[in-house]
PDB file of C-alpha atoms in Angstrom:
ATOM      1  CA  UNK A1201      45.333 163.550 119.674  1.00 47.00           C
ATOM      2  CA  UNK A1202      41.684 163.717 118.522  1.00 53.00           C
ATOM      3  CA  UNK A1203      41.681 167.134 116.971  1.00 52.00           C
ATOM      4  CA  UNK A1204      45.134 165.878 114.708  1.00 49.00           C
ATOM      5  CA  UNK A1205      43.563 162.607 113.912  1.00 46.00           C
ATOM      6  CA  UNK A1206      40.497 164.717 112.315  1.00 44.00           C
ATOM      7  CA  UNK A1207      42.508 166.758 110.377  1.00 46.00           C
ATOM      8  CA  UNK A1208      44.379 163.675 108.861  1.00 52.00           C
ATOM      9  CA  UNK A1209      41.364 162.119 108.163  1.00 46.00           C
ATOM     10  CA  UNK A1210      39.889 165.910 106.552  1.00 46.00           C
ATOM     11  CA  UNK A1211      43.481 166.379 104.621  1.00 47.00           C
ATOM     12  CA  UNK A1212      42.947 162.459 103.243  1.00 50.00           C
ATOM     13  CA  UNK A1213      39.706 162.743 102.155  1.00 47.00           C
ATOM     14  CA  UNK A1214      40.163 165.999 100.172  1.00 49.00           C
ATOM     15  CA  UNK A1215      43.164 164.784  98.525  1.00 50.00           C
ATOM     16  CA  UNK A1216      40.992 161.482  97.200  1.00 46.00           C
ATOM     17  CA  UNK A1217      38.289 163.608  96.354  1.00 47.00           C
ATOM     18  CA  UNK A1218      40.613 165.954  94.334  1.00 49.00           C
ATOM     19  CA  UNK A1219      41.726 163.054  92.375  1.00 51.00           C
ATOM     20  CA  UNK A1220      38.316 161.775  91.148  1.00 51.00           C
ATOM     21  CA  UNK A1221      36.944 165.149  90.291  1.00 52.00           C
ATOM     22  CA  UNK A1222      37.295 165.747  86.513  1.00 51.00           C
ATOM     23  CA  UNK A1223      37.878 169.415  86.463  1.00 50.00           C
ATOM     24  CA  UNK A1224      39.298 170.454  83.273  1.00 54.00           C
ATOM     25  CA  UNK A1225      40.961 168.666  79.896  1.00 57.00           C
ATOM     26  CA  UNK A1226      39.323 165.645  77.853  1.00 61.00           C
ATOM     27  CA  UNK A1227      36.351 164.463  79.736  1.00 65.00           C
ATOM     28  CA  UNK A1228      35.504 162.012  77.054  1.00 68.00           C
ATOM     29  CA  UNK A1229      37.316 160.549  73.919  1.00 68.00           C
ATOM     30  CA  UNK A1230      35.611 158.084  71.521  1.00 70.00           C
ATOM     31  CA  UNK A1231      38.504 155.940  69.354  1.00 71.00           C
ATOM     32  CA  UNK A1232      35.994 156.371  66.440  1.00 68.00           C
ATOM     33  CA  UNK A1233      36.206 160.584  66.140  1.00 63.00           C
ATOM     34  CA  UNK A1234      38.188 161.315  63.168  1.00 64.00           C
ATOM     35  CA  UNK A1235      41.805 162.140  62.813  1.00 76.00           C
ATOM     36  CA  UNK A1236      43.054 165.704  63.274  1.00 83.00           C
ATOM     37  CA  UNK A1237      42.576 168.760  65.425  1.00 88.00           C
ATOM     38  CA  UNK A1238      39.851 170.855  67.343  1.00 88.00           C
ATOM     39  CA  UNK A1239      40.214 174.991  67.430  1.00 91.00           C
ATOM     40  CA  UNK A1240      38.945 176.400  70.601  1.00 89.00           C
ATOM     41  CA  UNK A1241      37.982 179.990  71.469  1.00 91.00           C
ATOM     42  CA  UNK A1242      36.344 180.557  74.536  1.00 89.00           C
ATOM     43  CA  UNK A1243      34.160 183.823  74.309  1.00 83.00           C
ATOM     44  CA  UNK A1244      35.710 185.735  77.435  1.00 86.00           C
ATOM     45  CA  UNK A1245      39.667 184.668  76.800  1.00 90.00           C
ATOM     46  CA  UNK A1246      41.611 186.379  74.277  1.00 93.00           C
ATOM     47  CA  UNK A1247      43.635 183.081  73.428  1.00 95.00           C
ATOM     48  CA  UNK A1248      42.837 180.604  70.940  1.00 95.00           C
ATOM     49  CA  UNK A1249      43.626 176.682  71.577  1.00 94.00           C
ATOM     50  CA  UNK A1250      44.500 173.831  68.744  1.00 93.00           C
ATOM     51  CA  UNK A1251      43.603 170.935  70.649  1.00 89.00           C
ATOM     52  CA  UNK A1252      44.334 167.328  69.298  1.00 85.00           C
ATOM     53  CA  UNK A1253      42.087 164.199  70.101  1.00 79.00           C
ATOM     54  CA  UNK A1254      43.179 163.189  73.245  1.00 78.00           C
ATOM     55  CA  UNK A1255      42.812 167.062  74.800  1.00 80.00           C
ATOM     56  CA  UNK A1256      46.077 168.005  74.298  1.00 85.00           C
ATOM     57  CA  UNK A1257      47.137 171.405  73.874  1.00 91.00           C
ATOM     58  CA  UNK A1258      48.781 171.426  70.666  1.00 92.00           C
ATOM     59  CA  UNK A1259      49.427 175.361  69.815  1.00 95.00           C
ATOM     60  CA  UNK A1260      47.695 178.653  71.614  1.00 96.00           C
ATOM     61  CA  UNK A1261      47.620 182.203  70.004  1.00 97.00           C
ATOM     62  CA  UNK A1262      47.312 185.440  71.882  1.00 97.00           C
ATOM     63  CA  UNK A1263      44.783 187.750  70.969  1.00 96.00           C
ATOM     64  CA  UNK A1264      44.153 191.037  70.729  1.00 94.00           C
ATOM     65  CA  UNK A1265      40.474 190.801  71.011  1.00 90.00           C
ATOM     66  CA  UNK A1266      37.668 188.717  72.269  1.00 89.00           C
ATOM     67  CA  UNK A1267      37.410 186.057  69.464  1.00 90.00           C
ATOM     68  CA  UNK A1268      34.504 185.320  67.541  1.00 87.00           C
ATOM     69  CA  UNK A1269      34.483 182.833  64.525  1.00 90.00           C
ATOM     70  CA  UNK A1270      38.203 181.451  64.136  1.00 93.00           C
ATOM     71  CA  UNK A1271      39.767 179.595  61.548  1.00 93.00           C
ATOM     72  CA  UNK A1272      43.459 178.184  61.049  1.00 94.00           C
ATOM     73  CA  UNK A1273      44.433 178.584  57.522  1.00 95.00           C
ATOM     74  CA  UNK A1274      46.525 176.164  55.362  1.00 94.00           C
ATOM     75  CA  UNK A1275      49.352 178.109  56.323  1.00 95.00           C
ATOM     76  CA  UNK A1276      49.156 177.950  60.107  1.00 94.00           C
ATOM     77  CA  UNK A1277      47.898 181.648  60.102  1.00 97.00           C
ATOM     78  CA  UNK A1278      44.639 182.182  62.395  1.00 97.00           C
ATOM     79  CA  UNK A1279      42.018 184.530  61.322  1.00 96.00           C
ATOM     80  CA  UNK A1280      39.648 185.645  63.638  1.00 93.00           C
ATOM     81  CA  UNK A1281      36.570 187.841  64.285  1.00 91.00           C
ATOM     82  CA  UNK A1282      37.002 189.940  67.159  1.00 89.00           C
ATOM     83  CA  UNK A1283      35.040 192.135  69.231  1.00 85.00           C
ATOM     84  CA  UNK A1284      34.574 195.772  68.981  1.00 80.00           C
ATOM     85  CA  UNK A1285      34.148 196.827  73.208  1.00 79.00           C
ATOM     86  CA  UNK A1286      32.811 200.193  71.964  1.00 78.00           C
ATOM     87  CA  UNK A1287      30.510 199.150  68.822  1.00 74.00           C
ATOM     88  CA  UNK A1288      27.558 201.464  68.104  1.00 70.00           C
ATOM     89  CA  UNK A1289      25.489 198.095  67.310  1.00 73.00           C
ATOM     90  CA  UNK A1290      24.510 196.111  70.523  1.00 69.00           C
ATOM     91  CA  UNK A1291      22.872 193.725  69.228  1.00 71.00           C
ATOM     92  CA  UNK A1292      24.180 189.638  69.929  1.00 69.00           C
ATOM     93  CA  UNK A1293      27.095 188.331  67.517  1.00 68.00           C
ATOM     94  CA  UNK A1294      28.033 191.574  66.736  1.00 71.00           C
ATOM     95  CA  UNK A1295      32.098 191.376  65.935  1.00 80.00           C
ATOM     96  CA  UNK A1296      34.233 194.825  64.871  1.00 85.00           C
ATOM     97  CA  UNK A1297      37.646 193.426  63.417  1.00 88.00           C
ATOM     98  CA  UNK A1298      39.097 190.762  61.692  1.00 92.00           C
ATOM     99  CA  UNK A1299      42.869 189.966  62.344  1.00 96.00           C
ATOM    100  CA  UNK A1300      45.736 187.682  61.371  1.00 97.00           C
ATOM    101  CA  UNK A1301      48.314 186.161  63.251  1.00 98.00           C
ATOM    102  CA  UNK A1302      51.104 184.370  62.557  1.00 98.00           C
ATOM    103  CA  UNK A1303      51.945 180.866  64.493  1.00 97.00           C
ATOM    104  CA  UNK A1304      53.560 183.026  66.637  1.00 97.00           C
ATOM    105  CA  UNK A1305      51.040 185.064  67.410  1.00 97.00           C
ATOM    106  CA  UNK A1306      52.555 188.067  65.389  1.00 98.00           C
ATOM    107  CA  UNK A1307      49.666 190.198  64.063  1.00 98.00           C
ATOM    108  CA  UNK A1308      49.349 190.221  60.212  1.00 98.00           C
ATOM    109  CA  UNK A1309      46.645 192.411  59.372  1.00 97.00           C
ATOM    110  CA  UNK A1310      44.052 193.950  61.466  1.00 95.00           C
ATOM    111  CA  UNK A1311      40.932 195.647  60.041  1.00 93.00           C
ATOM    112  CA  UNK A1312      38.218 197.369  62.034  1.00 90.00           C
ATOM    113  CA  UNK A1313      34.514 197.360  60.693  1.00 85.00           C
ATOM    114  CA  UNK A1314      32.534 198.918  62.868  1.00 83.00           C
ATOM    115  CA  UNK A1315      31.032 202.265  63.088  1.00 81.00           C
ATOM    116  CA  UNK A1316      27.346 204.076  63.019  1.00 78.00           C
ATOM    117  CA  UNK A1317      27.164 202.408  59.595  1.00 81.00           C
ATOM    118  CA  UNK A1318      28.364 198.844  59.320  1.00 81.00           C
ATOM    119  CA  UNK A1319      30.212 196.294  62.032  1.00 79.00           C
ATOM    120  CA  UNK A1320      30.975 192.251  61.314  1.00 79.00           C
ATOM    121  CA  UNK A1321      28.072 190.134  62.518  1.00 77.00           C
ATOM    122  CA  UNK A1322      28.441 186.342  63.581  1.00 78.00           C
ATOM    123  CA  UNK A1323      30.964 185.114  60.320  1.00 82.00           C
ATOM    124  CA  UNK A1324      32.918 185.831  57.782  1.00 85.00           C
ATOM    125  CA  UNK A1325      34.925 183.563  54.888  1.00 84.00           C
ATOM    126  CA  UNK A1326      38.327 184.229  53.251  1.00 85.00           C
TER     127      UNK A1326
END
């Protein structure tokens, strides 16, 4: 009787725990931030995020690469520097392509800069 009565008690407090913990999404929105949307890339995914201003996932792209500087276009297209694994530079914000994908994720164009030579570094504009 003791030993169940502990494991309620364990099993209860975990599951109020669990629901204070923020762990992911919108930790913090301010009803002054301006209207419109947030892109995301996390350095180690190969997905992109449009994020409105309450944290909501509005649209995600797959990638090809590791992203780098991103940018959604008028269009809906996303262009994004991504990262050469086997660039002869190895020096920090050091890129390789550039691609384009459609909304869905559909690549556009790809181009690959990077060699003994040259390779993309930090940005780029279109």
């Amino acid at each position: 009787m003791r030993k169940s009565g502990l494991v309620i008690l364990l099993l209860i407090s975990s599951i109020v725990y669990g629901q204070n913990s923020e762990t992911i999404g919108l930790l913090n929105y301010d009803f002054r931030s301006s209207d419109g949307f947030n892109l995301l890339t996390p350095l180690f995914y190969n997905e992109a995020y449009l994020i409105n201003n309450c944290g909501e996932n509005v649209h995600s792209w797959k990638l090809n690469f590791r992203p780098g500087p991103s940018y959604v276009m008028p269009n809906g297209n996303l262009i994004y520097g991504g990262w050469d694994s086997e660039t002869q530079f190895k020096a920090g914000g050091v890129g390789g392509y550039l691609e384009c994908l459609d909304w869905d994720s559909n690549v556009l164009w790809s181009i690959k800069i990077s060699d003994e030579n040259e390779a993309l570094h930090h940005d780029f504009f279109v």
